[in-house]
Amino acid sequence: DAGVTQSPTHLIKTRGQQVTLRCSPKSGHDTVSWYQQALGQGPQFIFQYYEEEERQRGNFPDRFSGHQFPNYSSELNVNALLLGDSALYLCASRRTESGYNSPLHFGNGTRLTVT
Amino acid sequence: AQKITQTQPGMFVQEKEAVTLDCTYDTSDPSYGLFWYKQPSSGEMIFLIYQGSYDQQNATEGRYSLNFQKARKSANLVISASQLGDSAMYFCAMEQGAQKLVFGQGTRLTINP
């Protein structure tokens, strides 16, 4: 049973470029959330997708956008990259029916470096 | 607003000793969940233990237990008989409503042989 998988594992981009990160949720999970983790910090919530719609959004600018596909996989897009966007991006999934007292399952993350 | 505070940036413990990682939280909502995650250097966040705000007993999962003191708004993680593989970052997190986790700053735990 595959867990949450993210690709790519590492990425180097230049300021001003655009990037797309991908996530496949754990089998049977239908809700996907994205978190940004700066070096030495705890993860910060970016947004959550369920039934192909953005359901919740954290305090991130519109440069951060996402998508969820019918197979529940998800993409995170970041436009006009800034140096401050360098971070580990974590994808997490959960089965909605399990309720919010069930743990989020996280992937290994994508480490984005903006130069 | 929800807030999680972890006041120990780093902890050093001898192998086989027990260790307590501190976590305090702030919320005005009576319904919430508290989680602890372990993050090794690989980056993955590994779920350890969960405590619901209405749970009467402290949660336990193998060597992990959660010392939940609701009146003091604390949810400390206790690891018994620590092992070298326990060396990692540990994050306390809180969830209210629909599945958004708020994380603390983390504690880096180092187990010495």
CSV table of C-alpha atoms in Angstrom, one decimal:
chain,number,residue,atom,x,y,z
A,1,ASP,CA,0.0,0.0,0.0
A,2,ALA,CA,1.8,3.1,-1.3
A,3,GLY,CA,1.8,6.1,1.0
A,4,VAL,CA,1.8,9.7,-0.1
A,5,THR,CA,4.2,10.2,-3.0
A,6,GLN,CA,5.6,13.5,-4.1
A,7,SER,CA,7.7,14.5,-7.1
A,8,PRO,CA,10.2,15.7,-7.8
A,9,THR,CA,12.3,15.3,-4.6
A,10,HIS,CA,14.5,18.2,-5.3
A,11,LEU,CA,14.2,21.2,-7.6
A,12,ILE,CA,16.3,24.3,-8.3
A,13,LYS,CA,14.7,27.3,-9.9
A,14,THR,CA,15.6,30.9,-10.7
A,15,ARG,CA,13.8,33.9,-9.3
A,16,GLY,CA,10.8,34.8,-11.4
A,17,GLN,CA,10.3,31.3,-12.8
A,18,GLN,CA,7.3,29.1,-12.2
A,19,VAL,CA,7.2,25.7,-10.6
A,20,THR,CA,4.8,22.8,-10.4
A,21,LEU,CA,5.0,20.2,-7.6
A,22,ARG,CA,3.0,16.9,-7.7
A,23,CYS,CA,1.4,14.7,-5.1
A,24,SER,CA,-0.3,11.4,-5.2
A,25,PRO,CA,-2.3,10.7,-2.0
A,26,LYS,CA,-2.3,7.5,0.0
A,27,SER,CA,-4.6,4.9,-1.4
A,28,GLY,CA,-8.2,5.5,-0.3
A,29,HIS,CA,-7.6,9.1,0.6
A,30,ASP,CA,-9.5,11.9,-1.0
A,31,THR,CA,-8.4,15.1,0.7
A,32,VAL,CA,-5.0,16.6,-0.1
A,33,SER,CA,-3.3,19.5,1.8
A,34,TRP,CA,-0.1,21.3,1.1
A,35,TYR,CA,2.3,22.7,3.6
A,36,GLN,CA,5.4,24.9,3.3
A,37,GLN,CA,8.3,24.2,5.7
A,38,ALA,CA,11.1,26.8,5.8
A,39,LEU,CA,14.4,25.7,7.2
A,40,GLY,CA,14.3,25.4,11.0
A,41,GLN,CA,10.5,26.1,11.1
A,42,GLY,CA,7.4,24.1,11.5
A,43,PRO,CA,5.2,23.5,8.4
A,44,GLN,CA,2.8,26.2,7.4
A,45,PHE,CA,-0.6,25.4,5.8
A,46,ILE,CA,-1.0,26.5,2.2
A,47,PHE,CA,-4.3,25.1,1.1
A,48,GLN,CA,-6.5,22.0,1.1
A,49,TYR,CA,-8.3,20.3,-1.8
A,50,TYR,CA,-11.3,18.1,-1.7
A,51,GLU,CA,-13.6,17.0,-4.6
A,52,GLU,CA,-11.4,19.0,-6.9
A,53,GLU,CA,-12.0,22.3,-5.1
A,54,GLU,CA,-9.9,24.4,-2.8
A,55,ARG,CA,-11.7,24.2,0.6
A,56,GLN,CA,-9.3,26.1,2.9
A,57,ARG,CA,-6.5,28.4,2.3
A,58,GLY,CA,-3.7,29.7,4.6
A,59,ASN,CA,-2.0,33.0,4.5
A,60,PHE,CA,-0.3,32.7,1.2
A,61,PRO,CA,-0.4,35.0,-1.8
A,62,ASP,CA,-2.2,34.2,-5.0
A,63,ARG,CA,1.1,33.2,-6.6
A,64,PHE,CA,0.4,29.9,-4.9
A,65,SER,CA,-2.3,27.9,-6.7
A,66,GLY,CA,-3.3,24.3,-6.9
A,67,HIS,CA,-5.4,21.7,-8.5
A,68,GLN,CA,-6.9,18.4,-7.6
A,69,PHE,CA,-7.6,15.8,-10.3
A,70,PRO,CA,-10.4,13.2,-10.4
A,71,ASN,CA,-8.0,10.5,-9.2
A,72,TYR,CA,-7.4,12.7,-6.1
A,73,SER,CA,-3.8,13.6,-7.1
A,74,SER,CA,-2.8,17.2,-6.7
A,75,GLU,CA,-0.5,19.8,-8.0
A,76,LEU,CA,0.9,22.9,-6.3
A,77,ASN,CA,1.9,25.8,-8.6
A,78,VAL,CA,4.0,28.7,-7.6
A,79,ASN,CA,4.4,31.7,-10.0
A,80,ALA,CA,7.0,34.5,-10.0
A,81,LEU,CA,9.3,32.6,-7.6
A,82,LEU,CA,11.0,34.6,-4.9
A,83,LEU,CA,14.1,33.7,-2.9
A,84,GLY,CA,11.8,33.3,0.2
A,85,ASP,CA,9.9,30.5,-1.5
A,86,SER,CA,12.9,28.2,-0.9
A,87,ALA,CA,11.5,25.5,1.4
A,88,LEU,CA,10.4,21.9,1.8
A,89,TYR,CA,6.9,21.5,0.4
A,90,LEU,CA,5.0,18.8,2.0
A,91,CYS,CA,1.8,17.1,0.7
A,92,ALA,CA,-0.5,15.4,3.2
A,93,SER,CA,-3.6,13.3,2.6
A,94,ARG,CA,-6.5,11.9,4.6
A,95,ARG,CA,-9.7,10.0,4.0
A,96,THR,CA,-12.5,12.5,4.7
A,97,GLU,CA,-14.8,9.9,6.1
A,98,SER,CA,-12.3,9.1,8.8
A,99,GLY,CA,-12.9,12.4,10.4
A,100,TYR,CA,-10.5,15.1,11.7
A,101,ASN,CA,-9.2,13.0,14.5
A,102,SER,CA,-7.4,10.7,12.1
A,103,PRO,CA,-3.9,11.6,11.3
A,104,LEU,CA,-2.8,13.3,8.2
A,105,HIS,CA,-0.3,11.2,6.2
A,106,PHE,CA,2.6,13.1,4.8
A,107,GLY,CA,4.9,12.5,1.9
A,108,ASN,CA,8.7,13.0,1.9
A,109,GLY,CA,8.4,16.4,0.4
A,110,THR,CA,9.9,18.4,-2.4
A,111,ARG,CA,12.8,20.6,-1.5
A,112,LEU,CA,12.7,23.7,-3.6
A,113,THR,CA,15.7,26.0,-3.9
A,114,VAL,CA,15.2,29.4,-5.6
A,115,THR,CA,18.4,31.1,-6.7
B,1,ALA,CA,-6.2,32.3,17.0
B,2,GLN,CA,-4.7,28.9,17.4
B,3,LYS,CA,-1.1,28.7,18.5
B,4,ILE,CA,1.3,25.9,19.4
B,5,THR,CA,4.4,26.6,21.5
B,6,GLN,CA,7.4,24.3,21.9
B,7,THR,CA,9.9,25.9,24.2
B,8,GLN,CA,12.7,23.3,23.8
B,9,PRO,CA,14.7,24.0,20.6
B,10,GLY,CA,17.0,21.0,21.4
B,11,MET,CA,17.1,18.1,23.8
B,12,PHE,CA,19.9,15.6,24.4
B,13,VAL,CA,19.2,12.3,26.1
B,14,GLN,CA,21.1,9.1,26.9
B,15,GLU,CA,19.9,6.0,25.2
B,16,LYS,CA,17.3,4.0,27.2
B,17,GLU,CA,16.3,7.0,29.2
B,18,ALA,CA,12.8,8.5,29.1
B,19,VAL,CA,12.3,11.9,27.6
B,20,THR,CA,9.5,14.5,27.8
B,21,LEU,CA,9.0,17.0,25.0
B,22,ASP,CA,6.9,20.0,26.0
B,23,CYS,CA,4.0,21.5,24.1
B,24,THR,CA,1.5,24.1,25.1
B,25,TYR,CA,-1.4,25.3,23.0
B,26,ASP,CA,-3.8,28.2,22.8
B,27,THR,CA,-7.3,28.0,21.6
B,28,SER,CA,-10.7,29.2,22.6
B,29,ASP,CA,-12.6,26.4,20.9
B,30,PRO,CA,-13.6,23.5,23.2
B,31,SER,CA,-13.2,20.9,20.4
B,32,TYR,CA,-9.8,20.3,19.0
B,33,GLY,CA,-7.2,17.6,18.3
B,34,LEU,CA,-3.6,17.4,19.2
B,35,PHE,CA,-1.0,15.5,17.3
B,36,TRP,CA,2.7,14.7,17.6
B,37,TYR,CA,4.8,14.1,14.5
B,38,LYS,CA,8.4,12.9,14.1
B,39,GLN,CA,10.5,14.3,11.2
B,40,PRO,CA,13.8,12.5,10.5
B,41,SER,CA,16.3,14.1,8.2
B,42,SER,CA,14.6,12.5,5.2
B,43,GLY,CA,11.9,15.1,5.6
B,44,GLU,CA,8.8,12.8,6.0
B,45,MET,CA,6.4,13.7,8.8
B,46,ILE,CA,5.6,10.5,10.7
B,47,PHE,CA,2.5,10.4,12.8
B,48,LEU,CA,3.2,9.3,16.4
B,49,ILE,CA,0.1,10.0,18.6
B,50,TYR,CA,-3.2,11.8,18.8
B,51,GLN,CA,-5.3,13.3,21.7
B,52,GLY,CA,-8.8,14.6,21.3
B,53,SER,CA,-9.9,17.4,23.6
B,54,TYR,CA,-12.8,15.3,24.9
B,55,ASP,CA,-10.7,12.2,25.5
B,56,GLN,CA,-10.8,11.3,29.2
B,57,GLN,CA,-7.6,9.2,29.2
B,58,ASN,CA,-4.1,10.1,28.0
B,59,ALA,CA,-3.3,8.6,24.7
B,60,THR,CA,-0.6,5.9,24.4
B,61,GLU,CA,1.0,4.3,21.3
B,62,GLY,CA,3.7,1.8,22.2
B,63,ARG,CA,6.7,3.7,23.6
B,64,TYR,CA,4.9,7.0,23.1
B,65,SER,CA,2.4,8.6,25.6
B,66,LEU,CA,0.8,12.0,25.7
B,67,ASN,CA,0.6,13.8,29.0
B,68,PHE,CA,-2.6,15.8,28.4
B,69,GLN,CA,-3.3,18.5,31.0
B,70,LYS,CA,-6.3,20.3,29.6
B,71,ALA,CA,-6.6,23.0,32.2
B,72,ARG,CA,-3.0,24.0,31.7
B,73,LYS,CA,-3.3,23.6,27.9
B,74,SER,CA,-0.4,21.3,27.6
B,75,ALA,CA,0.2,18.1,25.6
B,76,ASN,CA,3.6,16.8,26.4
B,77,LEU,CA,5.0,13.8,24.5
B,78,VAL,CA,6.8,11.2,26.6
B,79,ILE,CA,9.1,8.7,25.0
B,80,SER,CA,10.0,5.8,27.2
B,81,ALA,CA,13.3,3.8,26.8
B,82,SER,CA,14.7,6.1,24.1
B,83,GLN,CA,16.5,4.5,21.1
B,84,LEU,CA,19.2,5.9,18.7
B,85,GLY,CA,16.5,5.9,16.0
B,86,ASP,CA,14.4,8.4,18.0
B,87,SER,CA,16.9,11.2,17.0
B,88,ALA,CA,14.8,13.5,14.9
B,89,MET,CA,12.7,16.7,14.9
B,90,TYR,CA,9.5,16.4,16.8
B,91,PHE,CA,6.5,18.6,16.1
B,92,CYS,CA,3.4,19.2,18.1
B,93,ALA,CA,0.3,20.2,16.1
B,94,MET,CA,-3.3,21.2,16.7
B,95,GLU,CA,-6.3,20.9,14.5
B,96,GLN,CA,-9.7,22.5,14.8
B,97,GLY,CA,-12.6,21.9,12.4
B,98,ALA,CA,-11.8,20.9,8.9
B,99,GLN,CA,-8.4,19.4,8.7
B,100,LYS,CA,-5.9,22.4,8.9
B,101,LEU,CA,-3.0,21.6,11.2
B,102,VAL,CA,-1.1,24.4,13.1
B,103,PHE,CA,2.4,23.3,14.0
B,104,GLY,CA,4.8,24.4,16.6
B,105,GLN,CA,8.5,25.3,15.9
B,106,GLY,CA,9.7,21.8,16.8
B,107,THR,CA,12.2,20.2,19.1
B,108,ARG,CA,15.3,18.6,17.9
B,109,LEU,CA,15.9,15.4,19.9
B,110,THR,CA,19.3,13.8,20.0
B,111,ILE,CA,19.8,10.4,21.6
B,112,ASN,CA,23.4,9.7,22.7
B,113,PRO,CA,24.7,6.1,22.9
